[in-house]
Coordinates of C-alpha atoms in Angstrom, one line a residue:
M1 CA 0.0 0.0 0.0
S2 CA 1.3 3.5 -0.9
S3 CA 2.6 5.6 1.9
A4 CA 1.2 8.7 0.3
S5 CA -1.9 10.2 1.9
P6 CA -5.1 10.0 -0.1
G7 CA -6.0 13.3 -1.7
V8 CA -2.5 14.6 -2.3
S9 CA -0.9 14.9 -5.7
T10 CA 1.3 11.8 -5.5
S11 CA -1.7 9.5 -5.0
M12 CA -2.6 9.4 -8.7
R13 CA 1.0 8.0 -9.2
G14 CA 1.6 10.6 -11.9
D15 CA 2.8 9.4 -15.3
R16 CA 3.7 5.9 -14.0
D17 CA 0.2 4.5 -14.1
P18 CA -2.9 6.9 -14.2
L19 CA -5.2 3.9 -13.9
V20 CA -3.9 3.1 -10.4
V21 CA -5.0 5.5 -7.6
A22 CA -4.5 5.4 -3.9
V23 CA -7.6 5.9 -1.7
E24 CA -7.7 5.7 2.0
S25 CA -8.2 1.9 2.1
G26 CA -5.6 1.0 -0.5
L27 CA -4.8 1.0 -4.2
V28 CA -7.5 0.7 -6.9
S29 CA -7.0 0.1 -10.6
G30 CA -9.5 1.4 -13.2
Q31 CA -9.8 1.3 -16.9
H32 CA -10.3 3.7 -19.8
Q33 CA -13.9 4.2 -20.9
G34 CA -14.1 3.6 -24.6
A35 CA -11.9 5.8 -26.8
S36 CA -12.3 8.8 -24.5
D37 CA -9.8 10.2 -22.0
V38 CA -12.2 9.2 -19.2
R39 CA -10.9 6.7 -16.7
A40 CA -13.6 4.7 -14.9
F41 CA -13.0 3.3 -11.3
L42 CA -16.0 1.1 -10.6
G43 CA -17.2 -0.7 -7.5
I44 CA -15.0 1.0 -4.9
P45 CA -16.3 0.3 -1.3
Y46 CA -17.0 3.5 0.7
A47 CA -18.3 1.6 3.8
A48 CA -18.1 -1.9 5.1
P49 CA -20.8 -4.4 3.9
P50 CA -23.9 -3.7 6.1
T51 CA -24.5 -7.4 6.7
G52 CA -24.8 -9.7 9.7
P53 CA -24.2 -7.7 12.9
L54 CA -23.8 -4.5 10.8
R55 CA -27.3 -4.7 9.4
W56 CA -29.2 -1.6 10.7
R57 CA -26.1 0.1 12.0
P58 CA -24.6 3.3 10.7
P59 CA -22.0 2.7 7.9
Q60 CA -18.7 1.5 9.2
A61 CA -15.2 2.1 7.9
V62 CA -13.8 -0.1 5.1
A63 CA -11.1 -2.6 6.0
A64 CA -7.8 -1.8 4.3
W65 CA -6.6 -4.2 1.6
Q66 CA -3.2 -5.2 0.4
G67 CA -2.0 -4.9 -3.2
V68 CA -4.1 -3.3 -6.0
R69 CA -7.8 -3.9 -5.9
P70 CA -9.5 -4.1 -9.3
A71 CA -12.1 -1.4 -9.8
R72 CA -13.2 -2.4 -13.3
A73 CA -16.7 -3.8 -12.7
L74 CA -19.9 -2.4 -11.3
A75 CA -20.8 -3.7 -7.9
P76 CA -24.2 -5.3 -7.2
Q77 CA -27.1 -2.9 -6.6
C78 CA -28.7 -2.9 -3.1
L79 CA -31.4 -5.5 -2.5
Q80 CA -34.7 -4.3 -3.8
P81 CA -38.0 -5.4 -5.5
K82 CA -37.6 -6.4 -9.2
R83 CA -39.1 -4.1 -11.8
P84 CA -41.8 -5.4 -14.2
A85 CA -40.1 -6.3 -17.5
D86 CA -42.6 -4.1 -19.4
S87 CA -42.0 -1.0 -17.2
V88 CA -40.7 2.1 -18.9
Y89 CA -38.0 2.1 -16.1
A90 CA -36.8 -1.5 -16.8
E91 CA -34.5 -0.3 -19.6
Y92 CA -33.3 2.5 -17.4
A93 CA -32.2 0.0 -14.7
G94 CA -31.1 -2.9 -16.9
L95 CA -30.5 -6.4 -15.4
Q96 CA -28.2 -6.2 -12.4
P97 CA -27.2 -8.5 -9.6
M98 CA -28.4 -7.5 -6.1
S99 CA -26.8 -7.9 -2.7
E100 CA -27.3 -6.7 0.8
G101 CA -23.6 -5.8 0.8
C102 CA -23.9 -2.9 -1.7
L103 CA -22.2 0.2 -0.3
Y104 CA -20.0 0.9 -3.3
L105 CA -19.4 3.9 -5.5
N106 CA -18.0 4.7 -9.0
V107 CA -15.8 7.5 -10.2
W108 CA -15.2 8.7 -13.7
S109 CA -12.4 11.2 -14.4
A110 CA -10.6 12.7 -17.3
A111 CA -8.6 15.0 -15.1
P112 CA -4.9 15.0 -16.3
S113 CA -3.5 14.7 -12.8
A114 CA -4.4 14.9 -9.1
K115 CA -3.4 18.5 -9.3
A116 CA -6.2 19.4 -11.7
R117 CA -8.8 20.1 -9.1
W118 CA -11.8 19.7 -11.4
P119 CA -15.4 20.3 -10.1
V120 CA -17.1 17.1 -8.8
M121 CA -20.7 16.0 -9.5
V122 CA -22.1 13.4 -7.1
W123 CA -25.3 11.6 -8.3
F124 CA -28.0 10.6 -5.9
H125 CA -30.3 8.0 -7.7
G126 CA -34.1 7.9 -7.3
G127 CA -36.5 5.1 -6.8
A128 CA -38.8 6.1 -3.9
F129 CA -36.1 4.9 -1.4
Q130 CA -37.2 1.4 -2.4
Q131 CA -35.4 0.8 -5.7
G132 CA -32.6 2.2 -7.9
A133 CA -28.8 2.1 -8.1
G134 CA -25.9 4.3 -9.0
S135 CA -24.9 1.6 -11.6
N136 CA -28.0 1.9 -13.8
P137 CA -27.1 2.0 -17.6
V138 CA -28.7 5.4 -18.1
F139 CA -26.2 6.8 -15.5
V140 CA -23.1 5.0 -16.4
R141 CA -23.2 4.9 -20.2
G142 CA -23.2 8.6 -20.8
D143 CA -20.5 11.2 -21.6
L144 CA -21.0 13.7 -18.7
A145 CA -17.4 13.1 -17.4
E146 CA -16.0 14.0 -20.8
H147 CA -16.9 17.7 -20.1
G148 CA -14.5 18.8 -17.4
V149 CA -16.0 17.3 -14.2
V150 CA -15.3 14.3 -12.1
L151 CA -18.5 12.2 -11.8
V152 CA -19.4 10.0 -8.8
T153 CA -22.4 7.7 -8.5
F154 CA -23.1 5.5 -5.5
N155 CA -25.6 3.0 -3.9
Y156 CA -27.4 3.5 -0.5
R157 CA -29.5 1.1 1.5
L158 CA -33.1 0.8 0.5
G159 CA -36.5 -0.3 1.8
P160 CA -36.3 -2.3 5.0
F161 CA -32.5 -2.3 5.1
G162 CA -32.2 1.5 4.8
F163 CA -35.2 2.7 6.8
M164 CA -36.3 0.3 9.5
A165 CA -36.8 1.8 12.9
H166 CA -37.4 -0.3 16.0
P167 CA -37.2 0.4 19.7
G168 CA -34.5 -2.3 20.1
L169 CA -32.4 -0.8 17.4
S170 CA -32.7 2.6 19.0
D171 CA -31.6 1.2 22.3
E172 CA -28.4 -0.1 20.6
S173 CA -27.6 3.3 19.2
P174 CA -25.5 5.9 21.1
A175 CA -27.8 8.5 19.7
R176 CA -30.9 6.5 20.8
T177 CA -32.2 6.5 17.2
S178 CA -32.8 4.2 14.3
G179 CA -34.3 4.2 10.8
N180 CA -32.2 6.7 8.8
Y181 CA -29.5 4.2 7.5
G182 CA -30.0 5.3 3.9
P183 CA -29.4 9.0 4.6
L184 CA -26.4 8.0 6.8
D185 CA -25.0 6.1 3.8
M186 CA -25.4 9.2 1.7
A187 CA -23.5 11.1 4.2
A188 CA -20.8 8.5 4.4
A189 CA -20.4 8.6 0.6
L190 CA -20.0 12.4 0.7
G191 CA -17.4 11.9 3.5
W192 CA -15.5 9.5 1.2
V193 CA -15.6 12.0 -1.6
R194 CA -14.3 14.7 0.7
R195 CA -11.3 12.6 1.8
N196 CA -10.5 10.9 -1.5
I197 CA -11.7 12.7 -4.6
A198 CA -8.5 14.8 -5.0
A199 CA -6.7 11.6 -5.8
F200 CA -8.8 11.4 -9.0
G201 CA -8.2 15.1 -9.9
G202 CA -11.4 16.4 -8.3
D203 CA -11.7 19.4 -6.0
P204 CA -13.3 18.5 -2.6
E205 CA -14.2 22.2 -2.2
Q206 CA -16.2 22.2 -5.4
V207 CA -18.7 19.3 -5.0
T208 CA -22.1 19.6 -6.5
L209 CA -24.8 17.1 -5.4
F210 CA -27.4 16.3 -8.1
G211 CA -30.2 13.8 -8.0
Q212 CA -33.8 13.0 -9.0
S213 CA -36.9 12.1 -7.1
A214 CA -36.0 10.2 -3.9
G215 CA -32.3 11.1 -4.7
A216 CA -33.3 14.7 -4.9
A217 CA -35.2 14.4 -1.7
G218 CA -32.1 12.9 -0.1
I219 CA -30.1 16.0 -1.3
V220 CA -32.7 18.3 0.3
D221 CA -32.3 16.2 3.5
M222 CA -28.5 16.8 3.2
M223 CA -29.1 20.5 2.9
A224 CA -31.1 20.4 6.1
A225 CA -28.7 18.2 8.1
P226 CA -26.3 20.3 10.2
R227 CA -23.5 17.7 10.2
I228 CA -23.3 17.7 6.4
K229 CA -22.6 21.4 6.0
G230 CA -19.3 22.0 4.3
L231 CA -19.3 18.7 2.4
F232 CA -20.8 20.2 -0.8
A233 CA -20.9 23.6 -2.5
R234 CA -24.0 23.4 -4.7
A235 CA -27.1 21.3 -5.2
I236 CA -29.3 20.2 -8.1
A237 CA -32.6 18.6 -7.1
Q238 CA -34.7 17.2 -10.0
S239 CA -38.4 16.4 -9.5
F240 CA -38.5 16.0 -5.7
G241 CA -41.2 16.4 -3.1
V242 CA -40.8 17.8 0.4
T243 CA -43.2 15.3 2.0
Q244 CA -44.6 14.8 5.5
M245 CA -41.9 12.9 7.5
N246 CA -42.7 10.4 10.3
T247 CA -41.3 10.9 13.7
L248 CA -39.0 8.4 15.3
A249 CA -41.8 7.2 17.6
Q250 CA -44.1 6.7 14.7
A251 CA -41.4 4.8 12.7
E252 CA -40.5 2.7 15.8
R253 CA -44.1 1.6 16.2
S254 CA -44.3 0.7 12.5
G255 CA -41.1 -1.3 12.7
A256 CA -42.1 -3.1 15.9
A257 CA -45.4 -4.1 14.5
F258 CA -43.7 -5.4 11.4
A259 CA -41.2 -7.4 13.5
D260 CA -44.0 -8.9 15.6
R261 CA -45.9 -10.0 12.4
I262 CA -42.9 -11.9 11.1
G263 CA -42.1 -13.4 14.5
A264 CA -38.8 -11.6 15.2
A265 CA -39.3 -9.1 18.0
S266 CA -35.6 -8.5 18.9
P267 CA -32.8 -7.0 16.8
A268 CA -30.9 -10.2 17.1
A269 CA -33.8 -12.2 15.7
L270 CA -34.3 -9.7 12.9
R271 CA -30.7 -10.0 11.9
E272 CA -30.9 -13.7 11.7
I273 CA -33.5 -13.5 8.9
D274 CA -32.2 -14.1 5.4
A275 CA -32.1 -10.8 3.5
E276 CA -34.2 -12.1 0.6
T277 CA -36.8 -13.4 3.0
L278 CA -36.9 -10.1 4.9
L279 CA -37.4 -8.2 1.7
A280 CA -40.2 -10.5 0.6
R281 CA -42.0 -10.1 4.0
Y282 CA -41.6 -6.3 3.7
Q283 CA -43.1 -6.3 0.3
E284 CA -46.0 -8.4 1.5
S285 CA -46.7 -6.0 4.4
G286 CA -47.3 -3.1 2.1
E287 CA -44.9 -0.9 4.2
R288 CA -42.9 1.8 2.4
W289 CA -40.4 3.2 4.9
M290 CA -38.5 6.4 4.1
P291 CA -36.4 9.0 5.9
I292 CA -37.8 10.1 9.3
V293 CA -37.2 12.9 11.8
D294 CA -35.0 10.9 14.1
G295 CA -34.0 13.8 16.3
D296 CA -30.3 13.2 15.4
F297 CA -29.3 13.2 11.7
I298 CA -32.6 14.8 10.7
A299 CA -33.3 16.9 13.8
E300 CA -36.5 18.4 12.6
P301 CA -38.9 18.3 9.6
V302 CA -37.2 19.5 6.5
R303 CA -40.1 21.8 5.8
T304 CA -39.4 23.5 9.1
T305 CA -35.7 23.9 8.4
F306 CA -36.4 25.5 5.0
A307 CA -39.3 27.6 6.4
E308 CA -37.0 29.1 9.0
G309 CA -34.0 29.5 6.7
R310 CA -31.6 27.1 8.5
E311 CA -30.8 25.0 5.4
A312 CA -27.3 25.1 3.8
P313 CA -27.1 28.5 1.9
V314 CA -25.7 26.9 -1.3
P315 CA -26.6 27.8 -4.9
F316 CA -29.6 25.6 -5.8
L317 CA -31.0 24.5 -9.2
T318 CA -34.3 22.6 -9.1
G319 CA -37.3 21.9 -11.2
W320 CA -39.9 19.4 -12.5
N321 CA -41.2 17.7 -15.6
A322 CA -44.4 18.6 -17.5
D323 CA -46.1 15.2 -16.9
E324 CA -44.8 13.9 -13.6
G325 CA -47.8 11.8 -12.7
T326 CA -48.2 9.7 -15.8
T327 CA -46.2 6.7 -14.5
F328 CA -48.2 6.5 -11.3
P329 CA -51.6 4.8 -10.9
A330 CA -54.5 7.0 -11.8
A331 CA -57.8 7.1 -10.0
A332 CA -60.0 4.4 -11.4
D333 CA -63.0 6.7 -11.7
A334 CA -64.6 9.9 -10.5
A335 CA -65.7 8.4 -7.1
A336 CA -62.1 7.3 -6.4
L337 CA -60.7 10.8 -7.1
R338 CA -63.4 12.4 -4.9
R339 CA -62.2 10.1 -2.1
R340 CA -58.6 11.1 -2.8
L341 CA -59.5 14.8 -2.7
R342 CA -61.3 14.4 0.7
A343 CA -58.3 12.6 2.1
S344 CA -55.8 15.2 0.8
F345 CA -57.8 18.4 1.3
G346 CA -60.6 17.7 3.9
G347 CA -62.9 20.7 4.1
R348 CA -61.3 22.1 0.9
A349 CA -62.2 19.1 -1.2
A350 CA -65.1 20.9 -3.0
D351 CA -62.7 23.7 -4.0
A352 CA -60.1 21.1 -5.1
E353 CA -62.6 19.9 -7.7
K354 CA -62.2 23.2 -9.5
F355 CA -58.6 22.3 -10.2
Y356 CA -59.0 18.5 -10.3
P357 CA -62.5 17.9 -11.9
C358 CA -64.5 14.8 -11.3
T359 CA -67.1 15.4 -14.0
S360 CA -66.6 12.0 -15.6
D361 CA -64.5 8.9 -15.0
A362 CA -62.2 9.9 -17.9
T363 CA -61.8 13.4 -16.7
A364 CA -61.1 12.2 -13.2
R365 CA -58.3 9.8 -14.4
T366 CA -56.6 12.7 -16.2
A367 CA -57.1 15.0 -13.2
S368 CA -55.7 12.5 -10.8
L369 CA -52.4 12.3 -12.7
A370 CA -52.1 16.1 -12.5
L371 CA -52.8 15.9 -8.8
I372 CA -50.0 13.3 -8.3
G373 CA -47.6 15.6 -10.1
D374 CA -48.7 18.7 -8.2
E375 CA -48.7 17.0 -4.8
L376 CA -45.6 14.7 -5.0
F377 CA -43.2 16.8 -7.1
A378 CA -44.1 20.2 -8.5
G379 CA -45.5 21.5 -5.3
G380 CA -42.4 20.5 -3.3
V381 CA -40.0 21.9 -5.8
W382 CA -41.8 25.2 -5.9
Q383 CA -42.0 25.5 -2.1
A384 CA -38.3 24.6 -1.6
A385 CA -37.3 27.0 -4.4
R386 CA -39.3 29.8 -2.7
A387 CA -37.5 29.1 0.5
Q388 CA -34.0 28.6 -0.8
A389 CA -34.2 31.8 -2.9
R390 CA -34.2 33.7 0.4
V391 CA -30.7 32.4 1.3
A392 CA -28.9 31.6 -1.9
P393 CA -29.0 32.0 -5.7
T394 CA -31.8 29.7 -6.9
Y395 CA -32.7 28.6 -10.4
V396 CA -35.9 26.8 -11.4
Y397 CA -36.7 24.9 -14.5
Y398 CA -39.7 23.2 -16.2
F399 CA -38.6 20.3 -18.3
D400 CA -40.9 20.0 -21.3
H401 CA -39.5 17.6 -23.9
A402 CA -40.9 14.2 -24.5
Q403 CA -38.7 11.2 -25.4
P404 CA -39.4 10.0 -29.0
F405 CA -40.8 6.5 -28.3
R406 CA -41.1 4.1 -31.2
S407 CA -44.5 3.3 -32.5
E408 CA -44.3 -0.3 -31.3
Q409 CA -43.2 0.5 -27.7
H410 CA -45.8 -0.1 -25.0
F411 CA -45.3 0.0 -21.3
S412 CA -47.1 -1.1 -18.2
E413 CA -47.5 2.5 -17.0
A414 CA -49.6 3.5 -20.1
D415 CA -51.7 2.0 -22.8
D416 CA -49.7 4.0 -25.3
A417 CA -46.1 5.1 -24.8
A418 CA -46.9 8.5 -26.1
A419 CA -49.4 9.0 -23.3
L420 CA -46.5 9.1 -20.9
G421 CA -45.6 12.5 -22.1
V422 CA -42.7 14.2 -20.3
F423 CA -42.9 11.6 -17.5
H424 CA -41.1 11.3 -14.2
S425 CA -37.4 10.9 -14.9
A426 CA -37.7 11.6 -18.6
E427 CA -34.7 14.0 -18.3
Y428 CA -32.1 11.3 -17.4
P429 CA -30.6 10.6 -20.8
Y430 CA -30.3 14.3 -21.6
V431 CA -28.5 15.1 -18.4
F432 CA -26.1 12.2 -18.6
G433 CA -25.7 12.1 -22.4
S434 CA -26.8 8.5 -22.4
T435 CA -29.5 8.4 -25.1
A436 CA -27.6 5.5 -26.7
A437 CA -28.5 3.4 -23.6
L438 CA -32.2 3.5 -24.5
T439 CA -34.2 2.3 -27.5
R440 CA -35.9 5.4 -28.9
D441 CA -36.1 7.2 -32.2
W442 CA -33.6 9.9 -31.2
G443 CA -33.2 12.8 -33.5
R444 CA -31.9 16.4 -33.8
A445 CA -34.2 17.8 -31.2
D446 CA -32.9 15.2 -28.7
R447 CA -29.3 16.1 -29.5
R448 CA -30.1 19.8 -28.9
M449 CA -31.8 18.9 -25.6
T450 CA -28.7 17.0 -24.4
E451 CA -26.4 19.8 -25.4
L452 CA -28.6 22.4 -23.6
M453 CA -29.2 20.5 -20.4
Q454 CA -25.6 19.4 -20.1
A455 CA -24.4 22.9 -20.7
Y456 CA -26.6 24.3 -18.0
W457 CA -25.9 21.5 -15.5
L458 CA -22.1 21.6 -16.1
Q459 CA -21.9 25.4 -15.9
F460 CA -23.8 25.3 -12.6
A461 CA -21.5 22.6 -11.2
K462 CA -18.5 24.6 -12.2
H463 CA -19.6 28.1 -11.1
G464 CA -22.9 27.9 -9.1
D465 CA -24.6 29.8 -12.0
P466 CA -25.9 28.0 -15.1
N467 CA -25.3 31.0 -17.4
R468 CA -22.6 31.4 -20.0
A469 CA -22.2 32.9 -23.4
G470 CA -24.2 31.1 -26.1
L471 CA -27.0 30.0 -23.7
P472 CA -30.4 31.7 -23.2
H473 CA -30.1 33.8 -20.0
W474 CA -31.5 32.1 -16.9
P475 CA -32.2 34.5 -14.1
T476 CA -32.4 33.6 -10.5
F477 CA -35.8 32.6 -9.3
V478 CA -38.2 35.3 -8.1
D479 CA -41.7 34.0 -7.3
A480 CA -44.5 36.1 -8.8
G481 CA -42.0 38.8 -9.9
A482 CA -42.6 41.3 -12.7
S483 CA -40.9 39.0 -15.2
P484 CA -40.9 35.2 -15.6
T485 CA -37.9 33.5 -14.1
V486 CA -38.6 29.8 -14.7
M487 CA -36.6 28.3 -17.6
R488 CA -38.7 26.0 -19.8
L489 CA -36.2 23.4 -20.9
A490 CA -37.1 22.3 -24.5
P491 CA -35.2 22.3 -27.7
E492 CA -36.2 25.9 -28.0
P493 CA -36.0 27.1 -24.4
G494 CA -37.4 30.2 -22.9
L495 CA -38.6 31.9 -19.7
I496 CA -42.1 31.3 -18.3
D497 CA -44.0 31.9 -15.2
V498 CA -44.5 29.1 -12.7
P499 CA -46.7 26.5 -14.5
R500 CA -50.0 25.7 -12.9
R501 CA -49.3 28.3 -10.3
E502 CA -52.8 28.4 -8.9
Q503 CA -53.0 24.6 -8.7
L504 CA -49.7 24.4 -6.9
A505 CA -50.6 27.1 -4.5
F506 CA -53.9 25.4 -3.7
A507 CA -52.2 22.0 -3.3
A508 CA -49.7 23.5 -0.9
G509 CA -52.4 25.3 1.0
I510 CA -50.9 28.7 0.3
L511 CA -53.6 30.4 -1.7
P512 CA -57.3 29.8 -2.3
P513 CA -58.5 29.2 -5.9
K514 CA -59.5 32.2 -7.9
K515 CA -63.3 32.8 -8.1

């Protein structure tokens, strides 16, 4: 093992072998990615495998290794439910092995040496905190790292492995908490980047977090977590929602009830259950555990942190897609939507029908998809942007370009692929430059979309401002200002006001509907 400290210029080993890098646990060897100058270092452990006695514990340090560890193959994704083969997301994810021991990350760098200090982009994958991986083809087969940044993707624990709270687990913890193992993994990955990324030519002072859906929500959690401040300089949150978070007590009750149902009331008994069996029982239960207010890592509701201006004051780029709800189950009929409106809005349900009409079953199905987008994603983005704009430069986008599906393509989420519109996560291949990983009829407009989104994302990662010569000017967000400040991202981009402003305001409980 090299005696050089990770993160100093000698750790790339200079001209001797740029494919061998020293990180804190030992030497890793990567490979060139295609014909480009990008070097890929795949499957590097950033924490010990969270298996056996380490299941449901905070991420632990990696044991050092001797010699050179190959880093040329993607590690297994975290254990998770399998996707339907006919899902629009199946091609995004590909076929990957799974393992409970999954805390690995990947680094792509074309930096000429460890002295380069290139900006770093760390990707937080989505998947409702139940699915996903940093190794999905749509993330790893692109060209983002060819444009002057060091790219990092990583896995974090999911479902019952990442978010189970239980009184017995809290008793084991010095902080007297449990349940936020996935967010703790995210924090551990950022700590690894801080300590090691200079060895790959990255600048630990210029780290941009970017992610989508649950990954974007995780980033917002990082912005609200006091112990993470200083580990990143900028943040991009694509299509996230600031949702209601359970308390530790609520999560412990849910975990204890689950444990009782499967006949394993103690942490020791729970850890003896085979991982695949545990996942199957979790799926059968219908539980969907996510980050909680544990009083430690997440000390208070994220909404409260943002409302009171205590989040990290970092430049923020955020936005949502035109048709966020189309890959989610629609209300079956008008009666079902009325029940949903009563559950969501209570005494305001009648007013809600002005925005989400139930005049017929067909109208209700369409309206329910709009409601999903407004409640789960657009409303959260808008509220967080309004808050962050008070403490740091904030940029808001509206992604409005549909993928060009082939006529024969059909997916379980829609009768006709075209009906998906600009669906949740439709922006992936444009951000990563990975259109070749998907089977579509890509054309000139898609090439323009890739160039535009990468230019904005990269410029923001490098400078905290998406603007540069040759791009349409994107002003900082001002809600309800004299001029529109939301950038409509399409092959012909332009500024617009907040789309569906009245609906979003109503869904968020901020303004009543207009008469």
